[in-house]
Amino acid sequence: MNSVVNDPASAGRPVVGICARTAPVTLQGSDMVVSLALQTHVAYLAAAGCTPLLLPLLPGVERLADRLDGLLVPGGPDLDPELYGAEPHPVTRAMTPDADRVELTLVRTALEARLPVLAICRGMQLLNVLHGGGLHQHLPDVTGHDGHRPGTPTFTLGRHRLKLEPGSRIAGVLDEEEPETACHHHQAVDRLGAGLTATGWAQDGTVEVVEVTGHPFAIGVQWEAGQTADKRLHEALARAAGAPDIG
């Protein structure tokens, strides 16, 4: 285990990188753009025995992979459709092409190093594109409903029951029949990438989980892990990264 933290309290704890997102904020009356991570990702990984490390998506960040024990790729803006050979849909928005390419390189490097990877929402979509897959750019065009990202005036999570592949890694992590997810996405897997296995689906057939075939722990989930009190995926990532079992 390679530590990048000198805090004695963090000694011996696996370091899990979290890909940063950028967002405009107003702080003390001043407008600025910040690099950030969802605090629950930080808190859940820390509670599971890891040291979270924020990774700004700048060229060369992949060189930090050999100082990590795991990687969390969170939700974020839509991916640049050029990455999977498509023209932008009218509602595809907030694209960050430069950051997309840096993040693809980072995730590829992490996978090649056999690091445990948990990819959430956009992260799962990026994992699919990395493996040559494509995306539905606006899921309601396919499903005929907005249940995956309810069209309400305020942020609302959609709720779906999952069908999981028996014996899959995700089935072992969640350990229940037809778990309920909390999601907020309008894009999803269309063409599945080579080297990925779909292991979870919503009732409408939307792919909700992919796993990198033959990798010890590389899972993509379409729901908003981190937006609820469910810590099971973060704890599974922590264990795969070398944290002691807290169960």
Coordinates of C-alpha atoms in Angstrom, one line a residue:
M1 CA 0.0 0.0 0.0
N2 CA 1.4 3.4 -1.0
S3 CA 0.3 6.2 1.3
V4 CA 0.3 9.8 0.1
V5 CA -0.7 11.2 3.5
N6 CA 1.6 12.0 6.4
D7 CA -1.2 12.2 9.0
P8 CA -0.4 9.4 11.6
A9 CA -4.1 8.7 11.9
S10 CA -4.1 7.8 8.2
A11 CA -1.0 5.6 8.3
G12 CA -1.8 2.1 6.9
R13 CA -5.2 3.1 5.5
P14 CA -5.7 2.4 1.8
V15 CA -5.8 5.5 -0.4
V16 CA -8.8 5.7 -2.7
G17 CA -8.9 8.4 -5.3
I18 CA -12.1 10.3 -6.1
C19 CA -12.3 11.9 -9.5
A20 CA -13.1 15.6 -8.9
R21 CA -15.9 17.5 -10.6
T22 CA -15.9 21.3 -11.2
A23 CA -18.8 23.5 -10.5
P24 CA -19.6 27.2 -10.2
V25 CA -20.4 28.3 -6.6
T26 CA -21.0 31.5 -4.7
L27 CA -19.1 31.6 -1.4
Q28 CA -19.3 34.6 0.9
G29 CA -20.7 36.7 -1.9
S30 CA -18.0 35.8 -4.4
D31 CA -18.6 33.7 -7.6
M32 CA -15.9 31.1 -8.3
V33 CA -15.4 27.7 -9.8
V34 CA -14.3 24.9 -7.5
S35 CA -13.1 21.3 -7.8
L36 CA -15.2 19.1 -5.5
A37 CA -16.4 15.7 -4.5
L38 CA -19.7 14.7 -2.9
Q39 CA -19.1 14.7 0.8
T40 CA -20.8 11.4 1.3
H41 CA -18.3 9.7 -1.0
V42 CA -15.5 11.1 1.3
A43 CA -17.3 10.3 4.5
Y44 CA -18.4 6.7 3.5
L45 CA -14.9 5.8 2.3
A46 CA -13.3 7.3 5.4
A47 CA -15.8 5.4 7.7
A48 CA -14.9 2.2 5.8
G49 CA -11.2 2.6 6.7
C50 CA -9.8 4.5 3.7
T51 CA -8.1 7.8 3.1
P52 CA -10.0 9.6 0.3
L53 CA -7.9 11.6 -2.1
L54 CA -9.5 14.2 -4.5
L55 CA -8.1 13.9 -8.0
P56 CA -8.5 17.0 -10.2
L57 CA -8.9 16.0 -13.9
L58 CA -5.7 17.5 -15.2
P59 CA -3.4 16.0 -17.8
G60 CA -1.0 13.6 -16.2
V61 CA -3.2 12.7 -13.2
E62 CA -3.0 9.1 -14.3
R63 CA 0.6 9.1 -13.0
L64 CA -0.8 9.0 -9.5
A65 CA -2.4 5.6 -10.1
D66 CA 0.6 3.8 -8.6
R67 CA 0.0 5.7 -5.4
L68 CA -3.6 4.7 -5.1
D69 CA -5.2 1.5 -3.7
G70 CA -8.6 2.1 -5.4
L71 CA -10.6 4.6 -7.5
L72 CA -14.1 6.0 -7.3
V73 CA -15.5 7.6 -10.5
P74 CA -18.6 9.6 -9.5
G75 CA -21.5 11.1 -11.4
G76 CA -21.2 14.3 -13.4
P77 CA -22.0 15.9 -16.7
D78 CA -22.8 14.1 -20.0
L79 CA -19.9 12.6 -21.9
D80 CA -18.8 14.1 -25.2
P81 CA -20.7 12.0 -27.8
E82 CA -17.7 12.3 -30.1
L83 CA -16.1 9.7 -27.8
Y84 CA -18.5 7.0 -29.0
G85 CA -19.0 8.3 -32.6
A86 CA -22.3 10.1 -32.1
E87 CA -23.7 13.6 -32.8
P88 CA -25.0 15.4 -29.7
H89 CA -28.6 14.9 -28.9
P90 CA -30.5 18.3 -28.4
V91 CA -30.6 17.6 -24.6
T92 CA -27.1 16.4 -24.2
R93 CA -25.5 19.2 -22.1
A94 CA -22.7 20.4 -19.8
M95 CA -20.1 18.4 -21.7
T96 CA -16.4 18.7 -20.6
P97 CA -14.4 17.1 -23.4
D98 CA -11.0 17.8 -22.0
A99 CA -11.9 16.4 -18.6
D100 CA -13.6 13.4 -20.3
R101 CA -10.3 12.4 -22.0
V102 CA -8.2 12.9 -18.9
E103 CA -10.7 10.7 -16.9
L104 CA -10.7 8.0 -19.6
T105 CA -6.9 7.8 -19.4
L106 CA -7.0 7.7 -15.6
V107 CA -9.6 4.9 -15.5
R108 CA -7.7 2.9 -18.2
T109 CA -4.5 3.2 -16.2
A110 CA -6.3 2.2 -13.0
L111 CA -7.8 -0.9 -14.7
E112 CA -4.5 -1.9 -16.2
A113 CA -2.9 -1.6 -12.7
R114 CA -5.7 -3.9 -11.4
L115 CA -6.9 -1.3 -9.0
P116 CA -10.4 -1.7 -7.6
V117 CA -12.7 0.7 -9.4
L118 CA -16.2 1.8 -8.5
A119 CA -17.9 3.8 -11.3
I120 CA -21.1 5.6 -10.5
C121 CA -23.7 7.0 -12.9
R122 CA -21.7 9.0 -15.4
G123 CA -18.7 6.9 -14.2
M124 CA -20.5 3.7 -15.4
Q125 CA -21.2 5.4 -18.8
L126 CA -17.5 6.4 -19.1
L127 CA -16.5 2.8 -18.2
N128 CA -18.7 1.6 -21.1
V129 CA -17.3 4.1 -23.5
L130 CA -13.8 3.3 -22.5
H131 CA -14.5 -0.3 -23.6
G132 CA -15.8 0.8 -27.0
G133 CA -19.5 0.9 -26.0
G134 CA -22.1 3.5 -26.9
L135 CA -24.8 5.4 -25.0
H136 CA -28.5 6.3 -25.3
Q137 CA -28.2 10.0 -25.0
H138 CA -31.8 10.6 -23.8
L139 CA -33.3 7.5 -22.1
P140 CA -36.9 8.7 -22.3
D141 CA -36.7 8.3 -26.1
V142 CA -36.1 4.6 -25.5
T143 CA -38.2 3.8 -22.4
G144 CA -41.0 6.2 -23.0
H145 CA -40.9 7.6 -19.5
D146 CA -38.8 9.8 -17.2
G147 CA -38.6 7.5 -14.2
H148 CA -34.8 7.4 -14.2
R149 CA -34.7 11.2 -13.9
P150 CA -38.1 12.5 -12.8
G151 CA -39.0 15.8 -14.5
T152 CA -39.9 17.6 -11.3
P153 CA -39.1 21.2 -10.4
T154 CA -36.6 20.1 -7.8
F155 CA -34.0 17.4 -7.7
T156 CA -35.9 14.1 -7.3
L157 CA -34.5 10.6 -7.3
G158 CA -36.2 7.9 -9.4
R159 CA -36.8 4.6 -7.7
H160 CA -36.4 1.2 -9.5
R161 CA -36.2 -2.4 -8.5
L162 CA -33.3 -4.3 -10.0
K163 CA -32.9 -7.7 -11.5
L164 CA -29.3 -8.9 -10.7
E165 CA -27.4 -11.7 -12.3
P166 CA -27.0 -14.6 -9.8
G167 CA -23.5 -15.1 -8.7
S168 CA -22.3 -11.7 -10.0
R169 CA -20.1 -9.5 -7.9
I170 CA -22.9 -6.9 -7.5
A171 CA -25.2 -9.6 -6.3
G172 CA -22.7 -10.5 -3.6
V173 CA -22.3 -6.9 -2.6
L174 CA -26.0 -6.1 -2.3
D175 CA -27.0 -9.6 -1.1
E176 CA -30.8 -9.1 -1.6
E177 CA -33.3 -10.0 -4.2
E178 CA -34.5 -7.1 -6.3
P179 CA -32.8 -4.2 -4.4
E180 CA -34.3 -0.8 -4.9
T181 CA -32.1 1.9 -6.4
A182 CA -32.2 5.7 -6.3
C183 CA -31.2 7.2 -9.7
H184 CA -31.1 10.5 -11.5
H185 CA -29.8 10.0 -15.1
H186 CA -31.1 10.6 -18.6
Q187 CA -28.4 8.6 -20.4
A188 CA -27.6 4.9 -20.2
V189 CA -25.8 2.0 -21.9
D190 CA -26.8 1.3 -25.5
R191 CA -24.1 -0.8 -27.1
L192 CA -22.2 -2.7 -24.4
G193 CA -18.5 -2.4 -24.5
A194 CA -16.2 -5.3 -25.2
G195 CA -14.8 -6.8 -22.0
L196 CA -17.8 -5.8 -19.9
T197 CA -20.6 -8.0 -18.6
A198 CA -24.0 -6.5 -17.8
T199 CA -25.1 -7.9 -14.4
G200 CA -28.1 -5.7 -13.3
W201 CA -31.1 -4.3 -15.1
A202 CA -34.1 -2.1 -14.2
Q203 CA -37.5 -3.5 -14.9
D204 CA -37.7 -1.6 -18.2
G205 CA -34.5 -3.3 -19.4
T206 CA -32.1 -0.5 -18.8
V207 CA -28.7 -1.8 -17.9
E208 CA -28.0 -0.7 -14.3
V209 CA -24.8 -2.6 -13.6
V210 CA -21.7 -3.5 -15.6
E211 CA -18.6 -5.4 -14.4
V212 CA -15.2 -5.6 -16.1
T213 CA -14.8 -9.2 -17.1
G214 CA -11.9 -10.9 -15.4
H215 CA -11.1 -8.0 -13.1
P216 CA -10.9 -8.6 -9.4
F217 CA -13.2 -5.6 -8.6
A218 CA -14.3 -3.1 -11.3
I219 CA -18.0 -2.3 -11.1
G220 CA -20.2 0.3 -12.7
V221 CA -23.6 1.2 -11.3
Q222 CA -26.1 3.5 -12.9
W223 CA -27.8 4.7 -9.7
E224 CA -26.7 7.5 -7.4
A225 CA -24.7 5.6 -4.9
G226 CA -23.8 8.3 -2.3
Q227 CA -27.1 10.1 -2.5
T228 CA -28.7 7.7 0.1
A229 CA -27.6 6.1 3.4
D230 CA -26.7 2.9 1.6
K231 CA -22.9 2.4 2.1
R232 CA -22.5 -1.1 0.8
L233 CA -20.8 -0.2 -2.4
H234 CA -18.3 2.1 -0.7
E235 CA -17.6 -0.5 1.9
A236 CA -17.0 -3.2 -0.8
L237 CA -14.6 -0.8 -2.7
A238 CA -12.8 -0.2 0.6
R239 CA -12.4 -3.9 1.3
A240 CA -11.2 -4.5 -2.3
A241 CA -8.7 -1.7 -1.7
G242 CA -7.3 -3.4 1.4
A243 CA -9.2 -1.9 4.2
P244 CA -10.0 -4.2 7.1
D245 CA -13.5 -5.7 7.1
I246 CA -15.6 -3.4 9.3
G247 CA -18.7 -5.7 9.2

